[in-house]
Amino acid sequence: MNKGSVYCLMAVLLAALLFAVNLCVGAVRIPLHDVFGALFGTGEVRESWRFIVVGSRLPQAITAMLSGGALAVSGLMLQTAFRNPLADPSVFGISSGAGLGVALVILFLGGSVTAGTFSLTGFAAIFVAAFAGAMVVMTVIFFFSTVVRNNTTLLIIGIMIGYLSSSAVSLLNFFATAEGVKSYLVWGLGNFGGVTMAQMPAFSAIVLVGLIAALLMVKPLNALLLGDRYAENLGVNIRMVRNGLLIITGVLTAIVTAFCGPVAFIGLAVPHVARLLTTTDDHRILMPATILTGAVVALLCNVLCVIPGDGGIIPLNAVTPLLGAPVIIYVILKSR
């Protein structure tokens, strides 16, 4: 086995271990044998404990694992396609678009969306708004990608769209009520607990389809490593590949942001961690390694969030920078 395969195997084992830890650790202390009893339906387990394990911790662990892989692979594809080590979904304004959609619902519409006889409130309204906002921004970026051929120019356009979205959110915050600002702030802190078991099939299906589509981009991504001209000589349609990457990353980022809030640093830092540990730029190894590393990092962050136990749950975006920021600083210093 080569080094990349060994790393992927170790990442799978570590992800499985952290997945089990996520089921066992939480604000409520549940004995280990009762955790497995609730999970597999064996023995006599308190109904409240069964609900906590199956109805709360299990979907939260699955969500963290899938979201980490989705955000990490999105960051990897964007960094490769635009040859920018600091590219990630938030740079293109996709996360900011989701944030703007949620801000419109919470701060401007009072937490509900109504169109004729159709009405959404609470989490459903936030989800629809976040997904719609992210997809609108992705559509705008996709439109510019058909007009602009230069990758750097498209990257700058994405950053400007992100600034525009952030400016609009700031204005909405200024005119909003204190309760609305608090609700928006809570959403912005991030949380892997937003997906219920009833919603899990749809969430998992969308993320898995996106991950499979990303894995199908391995060959063109490897060609792009050699430069656009070389890739075109190999028969790679640069514009089509770039647009495909934007669609995949847009959908993955939109679905994760809609359910979990704007999760910071995973899409930016994890691809660099995978590169450092596998010591390769070959996407046949790097892409699965990045997906697995993203799952491991997200599961670890979720555990760190609930470690205080009785003291409450730490916001997700208070933990991710602690792991991601040192990696980015190291990459910047290494590249001078």
mmCIF file of C-alpha atoms in Angstrom:
data_model
loop_
_atom_site.group_PDB
_atom_site.id
_atom_site.type_symbol
_atom_site.label_atom_id
_atom_site.label_comp_id
_atom_site.label_asym_id
_atom_site.label_seq_id
_atom_site.Cartn_x
_atom_site.Cartn_y
_atom_site.Cartn_z
ATOM 1 C CA MET A 1 0.000 0.000 0.000
ATOM 2 C CA ASN A 2 1.243 3.509 -0.821
ATOM 3 C CA LYS A 3 1.324 6.380 1.652
ATOM 4 C CA GLY A 4 -1.963 7.870 0.414
ATOM 5 C CA SER A 5 -3.849 4.601 0.812
ATOM 6 C CA VAL A 6 -2.459 4.114 4.324
ATOM 7 C CA TYR A 7 -3.533 7.637 5.251
ATOM 8 C CA CYS A 8 -7.065 7.092 3.895
ATOM 9 C CA LEU A 9 -7.378 3.847 5.865
ATOM 10 C CA MET A 10 -6.225 5.583 9.048
ATOM 11 C CA ALA A 11 -8.659 8.442 8.380
ATOM 12 C CA VAL A 12 -11.542 5.967 8.007
ATOM 13 C CA LEU A 13 -10.645 4.350 11.347
ATOM 14 C CA LEU A 14 -10.291 7.737 13.054
ATOM 15 C CA ALA A 15 -13.623 8.904 11.624
ATOM 16 C CA ALA A 16 -15.315 5.725 12.918
ATOM 17 C CA LEU A 17 -13.784 6.289 16.368
ATOM 18 C CA LEU A 18 -14.868 9.933 16.492
ATOM 19 C CA PHE A 19 -18.334 8.967 15.242
ATOM 20 C CA ALA A 20 -18.657 6.603 18.227
ATOM 21 C CA VAL A 21 -17.367 9.316 20.583
ATOM 22 C CA ASN A 22 -20.012 11.709 19.221
ATOM 23 C CA LEU A 23 -22.687 9.192 20.216
ATOM 24 C CA CYS A 24 -21.301 8.794 23.728
ATOM 25 C CA VAL A 25 -20.411 12.387 24.678
ATOM 26 C CA GLY A 26 -22.949 15.114 25.358
ATOM 27 C CA ALA A 27 -24.636 17.371 27.887
ATOM 28 C CA VAL A 28 -26.435 14.316 29.357
ATOM 29 C CA ARG A 29 -24.188 11.557 30.692
ATOM 30 C CA ILE A 30 -25.411 8.189 29.409
ATOM 31 C CA PRO A 31 -23.622 4.920 30.280
ATOM 32 C CA LEU A 32 -21.802 3.334 27.347
ATOM 33 C CA HIS A 33 -23.856 0.113 27.368
ATOM 34 C CA ASP A 34 -27.075 2.174 27.330
ATOM 35 C CA VAL A 35 -25.798 4.174 24.338
ATOM 36 C CA PHE A 36 -25.322 0.983 22.334
ATOM 37 C CA GLY A 37 -28.580 -0.431 23.711
ATOM 38 C CA ALA A 38 -30.470 2.638 22.468
ATOM 39 C CA LEU A 39 -28.657 2.515 19.136
ATOM 40 C CA PHE A 40 -29.303 -1.165 18.395
ATOM 41 C CA GLY A 41 -32.613 -1.516 20.267
ATOM 42 C CA THR A 42 -31.315 -4.026 22.808
ATOM 43 C CA GLY A 43 -31.898 -4.087 26.569
ATOM 44 C CA GLU A 44 -34.027 -1.787 28.680
ATOM 45 C CA VAL A 45 -33.051 1.826 28.068
ATOM 46 C CA ARG A 46 -34.794 4.946 29.309
ATOM 47 C CA GLU A 47 -36.982 6.447 26.620
ATOM 48 C CA SER A 48 -35.413 9.874 27.145
ATOM 49 C CA TRP A 49 -31.910 8.403 26.654
ATOM 50 C CA ARG A 50 -33.057 6.546 23.539
ATOM 51 C CA PHE A 51 -34.371 9.810 22.098
ATOM 52 C CA ILE A 52 -31.120 11.639 22.909
ATOM 53 C CA VAL A 53 -28.950 8.985 21.238
ATOM 54 C CA VAL A 54 -31.114 8.141 18.215
ATOM 55 C CA GLY A 55 -33.001 11.393 17.762
ATOM 56 C CA SER A 56 -30.237 13.890 18.537
ATOM 57 C CA ARG A 57 -26.674 12.563 18.690
ATOM 58 C CA LEU A 58 -26.887 10.122 15.766
ATOM 59 C CA PRO A 59 -28.219 12.627 13.172
ATOM 60 C CA GLN A 60 -25.793 15.234 14.514
ATOM 61 C CA ALA A 61 -22.820 12.893 14.002
ATOM 62 C CA ILE A 62 -23.984 11.927 10.493
ATOM 63 C CA THR A 63 -24.514 15.608 9.625
ATOM 64 C CA ALA A 64 -21.041 16.557 10.885
ATOM 65 C CA MET A 65 -19.404 13.748 8.907
ATOM 66 C CA LEU A 66 -21.193 14.581 5.636
ATOM 67 C CA SER A 67 -20.896 18.364 6.042
ATOM 68 C CA GLY A 68 -17.178 18.180 6.793
ATOM 69 C CA GLY A 69 -16.539 16.111 3.676
ATOM 70 C CA ALA A 70 -18.730 18.373 1.512
ATOM 71 C CA LEU A 71 -17.099 21.637 2.613
ATOM 72 C CA ALA A 72 -13.574 20.199 2.420
ATOM 73 C CA VAL A 73 -13.956 18.843 -1.115
ATOM 74 C CA SER A 74 -15.543 22.134 -2.209
ATOM 75 C CA GLY A 75 -12.500 24.006 -0.962
ATOM 76 C CA LEU A 76 -10.136 21.573 -2.679
ATOM 77 C CA MET A 77 -11.830 21.905 -6.065
ATOM 78 C CA LEU A 78 -11.868 25.698 -5.917
ATOM 79 C CA GLN A 79 -8.223 25.895 -4.825
ATOM 80 C CA THR A 80 -7.179 23.645 -7.697
ATOM 81 C CA ALA A 81 -9.356 25.237 -10.384
ATOM 82 C CA PHE A 82 -8.383 28.807 -9.506
ATOM 83 C CA ARG A 83 -4.830 27.969 -8.401
ATOM 84 C CA ASN A 84 -5.336 29.960 -5.210
ATOM 85 C CA PRO A 85 -4.477 28.348 -1.837
ATOM 86 C CA LEU A 86 -6.930 30.675 -0.064
ATOM 87 C CA ALA A 87 -9.978 29.882 -2.231
ATOM 88 C CA ASP A 88 -13.007 28.313 -0.558
ATOM 89 C CA PRO A 89 -16.815 28.561 -0.893
ATOM 90 C CA SER A 90 -17.006 31.661 1.321
ATOM 91 C CA VAL A 91 -14.586 33.513 -0.986
ATOM 92 C CA PHE A 92 -17.101 33.250 -3.838
ATOM 93 C CA GLY A 93 -19.837 34.726 -1.661
ATOM 94 C CA ILE A 94 -21.933 31.538 -1.575
ATOM 95 C CA SER A 95 -21.984 31.479 2.233
ATOM 96 C CA SER A 96 -22.659 35.236 2.291
ATOM 97 C CA GLY A 97 -25.592 34.714 -0.089
ATOM 98 C CA ALA A 98 -27.056 32.136 2.291
ATOM 99 C CA GLY A 99 -26.525 34.552 5.161
ATOM 100 C CA LEU A 100 -28.315 37.314 3.261
ATOM 101 C CA GLY A 101 -31.271 35.023 2.575
ATOM 102 C CA VAL A 102 -31.566 34.178 6.272
ATOM 103 C CA ALA A 103 -31.152 37.844 7.239
ATOM 104 C CA LEU A 104 -34.045 38.819 4.964
ATOM 105 C CA VAL A 105 -36.304 36.253 6.644
ATOM 106 C CA ILE A 106 -35.270 36.871 10.263
ATOM 107 C CA LEU A 107 -34.537 40.600 10.244
ATOM 108 C CA PHE A 108 -36.891 41.905 7.544
ATOM 109 C CA LEU A 109 -39.793 39.433 7.309
ATOM 110 C CA GLY A 110 -40.038 38.612 11.010
ATOM 111 C CA GLY A 111 -39.075 34.946 10.715
ATOM 112 C CA SER A 112 -41.673 33.797 8.204
ATOM 113 C CA VAL A 113 -42.104 33.569 4.439
ATOM 114 C CA THR A 114 -45.614 33.989 3.022
ATOM 115 C CA ALA A 115 -46.710 33.812 -0.614
ATOM 116 C CA GLY A 116 -50.500 33.706 -1.041
ATOM 117 C CA THR A 117 -51.775 30.667 0.846
ATOM 118 C CA PHE A 118 -48.232 29.253 1.188
ATOM 119 C CA SER A 119 -46.450 30.066 4.453
ATOM 120 C CA LEU A 120 -43.242 28.932 6.162
ATOM 121 C CA THR A 121 -42.072 29.787 9.663
ATOM 122 C CA GLY A 122 -39.233 28.901 11.995
ATOM 123 C CA PHE A 123 -36.524 26.513 10.814
ATOM 124 C CA ALA A 124 -38.275 25.708 7.514
ATOM 125 C CA ALA A 125 -38.259 29.387 6.544
ATOM 126 C CA ILE A 126 -34.586 29.752 7.497
ATOM 127 C CA PHE A 127 -33.643 26.661 5.502
ATOM 128 C CA VAL A 128 -35.488 27.780 2.372
ATOM 129 C CA ALA A 129 -34.047 31.296 2.654
ATOM 130 C CA ALA A 130 -30.457 30.096 3.146
ATOM 131 C CA PHE A 131 -30.648 27.635 0.260
ATOM 132 C CA ALA A 132 -32.276 30.191 -2.034
ATOM 133 C CA GLY A 133 -29.718 32.880 -1.146
ATOM 134 C CA ALA A 134 -26.783 30.563 -1.779
ATOM 135 C CA MET A 135 -28.205 29.355 -5.082
ATOM 136 C CA VAL A 136 -28.908 32.921 -6.271
ATOM 137 C CA VAL A 137 -25.284 33.901 -5.657
ATOM 138 C CA MET A 138 -24.111 30.708 -7.349
ATOM 139 C CA THR A 139 -26.274 31.540 -10.362
ATOM 140 C CA VAL A 140 -24.734 35.023 -10.557
ATOM 141 C CA ILE A 141 -21.208 33.577 -10.340
ATOM 142 C CA PHE A 142 -22.128 30.985 -12.958
ATOM 143 C CA PHE A 143 -23.358 33.750 -15.272
ATOM 144 C CA PHE A 144 -20.112 35.686 -14.896
ATOM 145 C CA SER A 145 -18.135 32.479 -15.498
ATOM 146 C CA THR A 146 -19.687 32.239 -18.964
ATOM 147 C CA VAL A 147 -18.568 35.807 -19.728
ATOM 148 C CA VAL A 148 -15.200 36.022 -17.925
ATOM 149 C CA ARG A 149 -12.417 33.686 -18.980
ATOM 150 C CA ASN A 150 -9.808 34.792 -16.452
ATOM 151 C CA ASN A 151 -9.861 32.832 -13.169
ATOM 152 C CA THR A 152 -8.433 35.684 -11.094
ATOM 153 C CA THR A 153 -11.091 38.102 -12.362
ATOM 154 C CA LEU A 154 -13.853 35.628 -11.521
ATOM 155 C CA LEU A 155 -12.363 35.193 -8.043
ATOM 156 C CA ILE A 156 -12.415 38.967 -7.492
ATOM 157 C CA ILE A 157 -16.045 39.145 -8.688
ATOM 158 C CA GLY A 158 -16.947 36.447 -6.142
ATOM 159 C CA ILE A 159 -15.245 38.406 -3.355
ATOM 160 C CA MET A 160 -17.106 41.584 -4.346
ATOM 161 C CA ILE A 161 -20.449 39.728 -4.332
ATOM 162 C CA GLY A 162 -19.599 38.503 -0.836
ATOM 163 C CA TYR A 163 -18.916 42.095 0.275
ATOM 164 C CA LEU A 164 -22.219 43.269 -1.211
ATOM 165 C CA SER A 165 -24.099 40.516 0.641
ATOM 166 C CA SER A 166 -22.333 41.346 3.908
ATOM 167 C CA SER A 167 -23.138 45.046 3.466
ATOM 168 C CA ALA A 168 -26.817 44.253 2.935
ATOM 169 C CA VAL A 169 -26.823 42.063 6.068
ATOM 170 C CA SER A 170 -25.230 44.907 8.084
ATOM 171 C CA LEU A 171 -27.955 47.316 6.948
ATOM 172 C CA LEU A 172 -30.673 44.815 7.858
ATOM 173 C CA ASN A 173 -29.088 44.336 11.297
ATOM 174 C CA PHE A 174 -29.046 48.112 11.845
ATOM 175 C CA PHE A 175 -32.792 48.474 11.247
ATOM 176 C CA ALA A 176 -33.838 45.169 12.874
ATOM 177 C CA THR A 177 -35.183 44.506 16.361
ATOM 178 C CA ALA A 178 -32.923 43.217 19.147
ATOM 179 C CA GLU A 179 -34.704 39.843 19.061
ATOM 180 C CA GLY A 180 -34.150 39.523 15.306
ATOM 181 C CA VAL A 181 -30.462 40.388 15.600
ATOM 182 C CA LYS A 182 -30.052 37.785 18.349
ATOM 183 C CA SER A 183 -31.768 35.085 16.252
ATOM 184 C CA TYR A 184 -29.569 35.844 13.250
ATOM 185 C CA LEU A 185 -26.443 35.811 15.429
ATOM 186 C CA VAL A 186 -27.350 32.372 16.795
ATOM 187 C CA TRP A 187 -27.779 30.992 13.256
ATOM 188 C CA GLY A 188 -24.448 32.514 12.216
ATOM 189 C CA LEU A 189 -22.575 30.691 14.984
ATOM 190 C CA GLY A 190 -23.063 27.353 13.181
ATOM 191 C CA ASN A 191 -24.444 24.064 14.478
ATOM 192 C CA PHE A 192 -24.449 20.483 13.186
ATOM 193 C CA GLY A 193 -27.667 19.741 15.072
ATOM 194 C CA GLY A 194 -30.009 21.254 12.481
ATOM 195 C CA VAL A 195 -30.862 18.019 10.624
ATOM 196 C CA THR A 196 -33.485 15.700 12.100
ATOM 197 C CA MET A 197 -33.760 11.987 11.308
ATOM 198 C CA ALA A 198 -36.824 12.770 9.161
ATOM 199 C CA GLN A 199 -34.756 15.230 7.092
ATOM 200 C CA MET A 200 -31.658 13.027 7.001
ATOM 201 C CA PRO A 201 -32.517 11.003 3.841
ATOM 202 C CA ALA A 202 -32.913 14.150 1.715
ATOM 203 C CA PHE A 203 -29.846 15.850 3.214
ATOM 204 C CA SER A 204 -27.679 12.736 2.834
ATOM 205 C CA ALA A 205 -28.840 12.090 -0.723
ATOM 206 C CA ILE A 206 -27.987 15.615 -1.908
ATOM 207 C CA VAL A 207 -24.580 15.616 -0.218
ATOM 208 C CA LEU A 208 -23.660 12.124 -1.453
ATOM 209 C CA VAL A 209 -24.648 12.984 -5.034
ATOM 210 C CA GLY A 210 -22.470 16.090 -4.777
ATOM 211 C CA LEU A 211 -19.521 14.083 -3.425
ATOM 212 C CA ILE A 212 -19.843 11.495 -6.204
ATOM 213 C CA ALA A 213 -19.956 14.293 -8.786
ATOM 214 C CA ALA A 214 -16.797 15.751 -7.225
ATOM 215 C CA LEU A 215 -15.005 12.396 -7.457
ATOM 216 C CA LEU A 216 -15.876 12.282 -11.164
ATOM 217 C CA MET A 217 -13.883 15.522 -11.604
ATOM 218 C CA VAL A 218 -10.580 13.902 -10.601
ATOM 219 C CA LYS A 219 -9.104 13.613 -14.118
ATOM 220 C CA PRO A 220 -9.822 17.196 -15.272
ATOM 221 C CA LEU A 221 -8.559 18.534 -11.935
ATOM 222 C CA ASN A 222 -5.288 16.643 -12.382
ATOM 223 C CA ALA A 223 -5.019 18.105 -15.887
ATOM 224 C CA LEU A 224 -5.562 21.626 -14.532
ATOM 225 C CA LEU A 225 -2.562 21.184 -12.232
ATOM 226 C CA LEU A 226 -0.350 21.281 -15.346
ATOM 227 C CA GLY A 227 -1.823 24.588 -16.547
ATOM 228 C CA ASP A 228 -4.787 25.630 -18.679
ATOM 229 C CA ARG A 229 -2.972 25.330 -22.001
ATOM 230 C CA TYR A 230 -1.702 21.823 -21.266
ATOM 231 C CA ALA A 231 -5.177 20.794 -20.069
ATOM 232 C CA GLU A 232 -6.737 22.122 -23.281
ATOM 233 C CA ASN A 233 -4.199 20.171 -25.319
ATOM 234 C CA LEU A 234 -5.363 17.056 -23.480
ATOM 235 C CA GLY A 235 -8.914 17.793 -24.613
ATOM 236 C CA VAL A 236 -10.194 19.328 -21.368
ATOM 237 C CA ASN A 237 -12.866 21.999 -21.825
ATOM 238 C CA ILE A 238 -11.659 24.533 -19.237
ATOM 239 C CA ARG A 239 -14.846 26.587 -19.143
ATOM 240 C CA MET A 240 -17.088 23.513 -18.845
ATOM 241 C CA VAL A 241 -14.944 22.086 -16.029
ATOM 242 C CA ARG A 242 -14.966 25.413 -14.203
ATOM 243 C CA ASN A 243 -18.736 25.732 -14.508
ATOM 244 C CA GLY A 244 -19.197 22.145 -13.335
ATOM 245 C CA LEU A 245 -17.029 22.863 -10.284
ATOM 246 C CA LEU A 246 -19.081 25.963 -9.488
ATOM 247 C CA ILE A 247 -22.342 24.010 -9.666
ATOM 248 C CA ILE A 248 -21.045 21.174 -7.461
ATOM 249 C CA THR A 249 -19.494 23.475 -4.859
ATOM 250 C CA GLY A 250 -22.550 25.735 -4.943
ATOM 251 C CA VAL A 251 -24.999 22.915 -4.236
ATOM 252 C CA LEU A 252 -22.804 21.345 -1.525
ATOM 253 C CA THR A 253 -22.192 24.674 0.193
ATOM 254 C CA ALA A 254 -25.838 25.714 -0.087
ATOM 255 C CA ILE A 255 -27.224 22.532 1.473
ATOM 256 C CA VAL A 256 -24.688 22.528 4.330
ATOM 257 C CA THR A 257 -25.083 26.254 5.050
ATOM 258 C CA ALA A 258 -28.868 26.019 4.940
ATOM 259 C CA PHE A 259 -28.977 23.274 7.570
ATOM 260 C CA CYS A 260 -25.885 24.072 9.661
ATOM 261 C CA GLY A 261 -25.215 27.779 9.221
ATOM 262 C CA PRO A 262 -22.035 29.296 7.714
ATOM 263 C CA VAL A 263 -19.351 26.875 8.926
ATOM 264 C CA ALA A 264 -15.956 28.587 8.829
ATOM 265 C CA PHE A 265 -12.462 27.324 7.950
ATOM 266 C CA ILE A 266 -13.222 23.669 7.117
ATOM 267 C CA GLY A 267 -13.378 24.326 3.368
ATOM 268 C CA LEU A 268 -10.289 26.524 3.564
ATOM 269 C CA ALA A 269 -7.961 24.596 5.868
ATOM 270 C CA VAL A 270 -8.755 20.892 5.405
ATOM 271 C CA PRO A 271 -7.424 20.579 1.801
ATOM 272 C CA HIS A 272 -4.062 21.885 3.036
ATOM 273 C CA VAL A 273 -4.035 19.370 5.894
ATOM 274 C CA ALA A 274 -4.728 16.554 3.431
ATOM 275 C CA ARG A 275 -1.925 17.773 1.121
ATOM 276 C CA LEU A 276 0.556 17.960 4.001
ATOM 277 C CA LEU A 277 -0.279 14.470 5.272
ATOM 278 C CA THR A 278 -0.479 12.689 1.906
ATOM 279 C CA THR A 279 2.402 14.708 0.342
ATOM 280 C CA THR A 280 0.735 14.538 -3.076
ATOM 281 C CA ASP A 281 -1.265 16.716 -5.466
ATOM 282 C CA ASP A 282 -2.695 13.722 -7.330
ATOM 283 C CA HIS A 283 -6.458 14.083 -6.919
ATOM 284 C CA ARG A 284 -6.981 10.329 -7.206
ATOM 285 C CA ILE A 285 -5.531 10.193 -3.697
ATOM 286 C CA LEU A 286 -5.962 13.779 -2.527
ATOM 287 C CA MET A 287 -9.723 14.041 -3.101
ATOM 288 C CA PRO A 288 -10.817 10.999 -1.046
ATOM 289 C CA ALA A 289 -8.211 11.954 1.563
ATOM 290 C CA THR A 290 -9.681 15.472 1.729
ATOM 291 C CA ILE A 291 -13.245 14.165 2.094
ATOM 292 C CA LEU A 292 -12.200 11.836 4.909
ATOM 293 C CA THR A 293 -10.119 14.534 6.624
ATOM 294 C CA GLY A 294 -13.069 16.918 6.433
ATOM 295 C CA ALA A 295 -15.283 14.303 8.084
ATOM 296 C CA VAL A 296 -12.681 13.733 10.830
ATOM 297 C CA VAL A 297 -12.224 17.461 11.512
ATOM 298 C CA ALA A 298 -15.983 18.127 11.605
ATOM 299 C CA LEU A 299 -16.590 15.203 13.989
ATOM 300 C CA LEU A 300 -13.745 16.414 16.201
ATOM 301 C CA CYS A 301 -15.157 19.958 16.246
ATOM 302 C CA ASN A 302 -18.587 18.603 17.166
ATOM 303 C CA VAL A 303 -17.097 16.683 20.094
ATOM 304 C CA LEU A 304 -15.199 19.767 21.284
ATOM 305 C CA CYS A 305 -18.435 21.767 21.168
ATOM 306 C CA VAL A 306 -20.238 19.443 23.604
ATOM 307 C CA ILE A 307 -17.316 18.664 25.946
ATOM 308 C CA PRO A 308 -18.338 21.323 28.522
ATOM 309 C CA GLY A 309 -21.416 19.143 29.245
ATOM 310 C CA ASP A 310 -23.468 20.857 31.952
ATOM 311 C CA GLY A 311 -21.835 24.171 31.068
ATOM 312 C CA GLY A 312 -23.631 24.290 27.706
ATOM 313 C CA ILE A 313 -22.614 23.816 24.078
ATOM 314 C CA ILE A 314 -19.827 25.880 22.507
ATOM 315 C CA PRO A 315 -20.768 27.504 19.152
ATOM 316 C CA LEU A 316 -19.281 25.616 16.196
ATOM 317 C CA ASN A 317 -17.647 28.694 14.665
ATOM 318 C CA ALA A 318 -15.853 29.343 17.955
ATOM 319 C CA VAL A 319 -14.059 25.989 17.564
ATOM 320 C CA THR A 320 -13.315 25.675 13.824
ATOM 321 C CA PRO A 321 -10.927 28.693 13.727
ATOM 322 C CA LEU A 322 -8.862 27.140 16.539
ATOM 323 C CA LEU A 323 -8.099 24.216 14.221
ATOM 324 C CA GLY A 324 -8.160 26.025 10.879
ATOM 325 C CA ALA A 325 -6.372 29.333 11.491
ATOM 326 C CA PRO A 326 -2.970 27.803 12.465
ATOM 327 C CA VAL A 327 -3.030 25.716 9.255
ATOM 328 C CA ILE A 328 -3.652 28.777 7.072
ATOM 329 C CA ILE A 329 -0.931 30.772 8.858
ATOM 330 C CA TYR A 330 1.492 27.897 8.260
ATOM 331 C CA VAL A 331 0.568 27.727 4.548
ATOM 332 C CA ILE A 332 1.030 31.492 4.138
ATOM 333 C CA LEU A 333 4.419 31.475 5.871
ATOM 334 C CA LYS A 334 5.554 28.438 3.894
ATOM 335 C CA SER A 335 4.621 30.024 0.558
ATOM 336 C CA ARG A 336 6.063 33.442 1.559
#
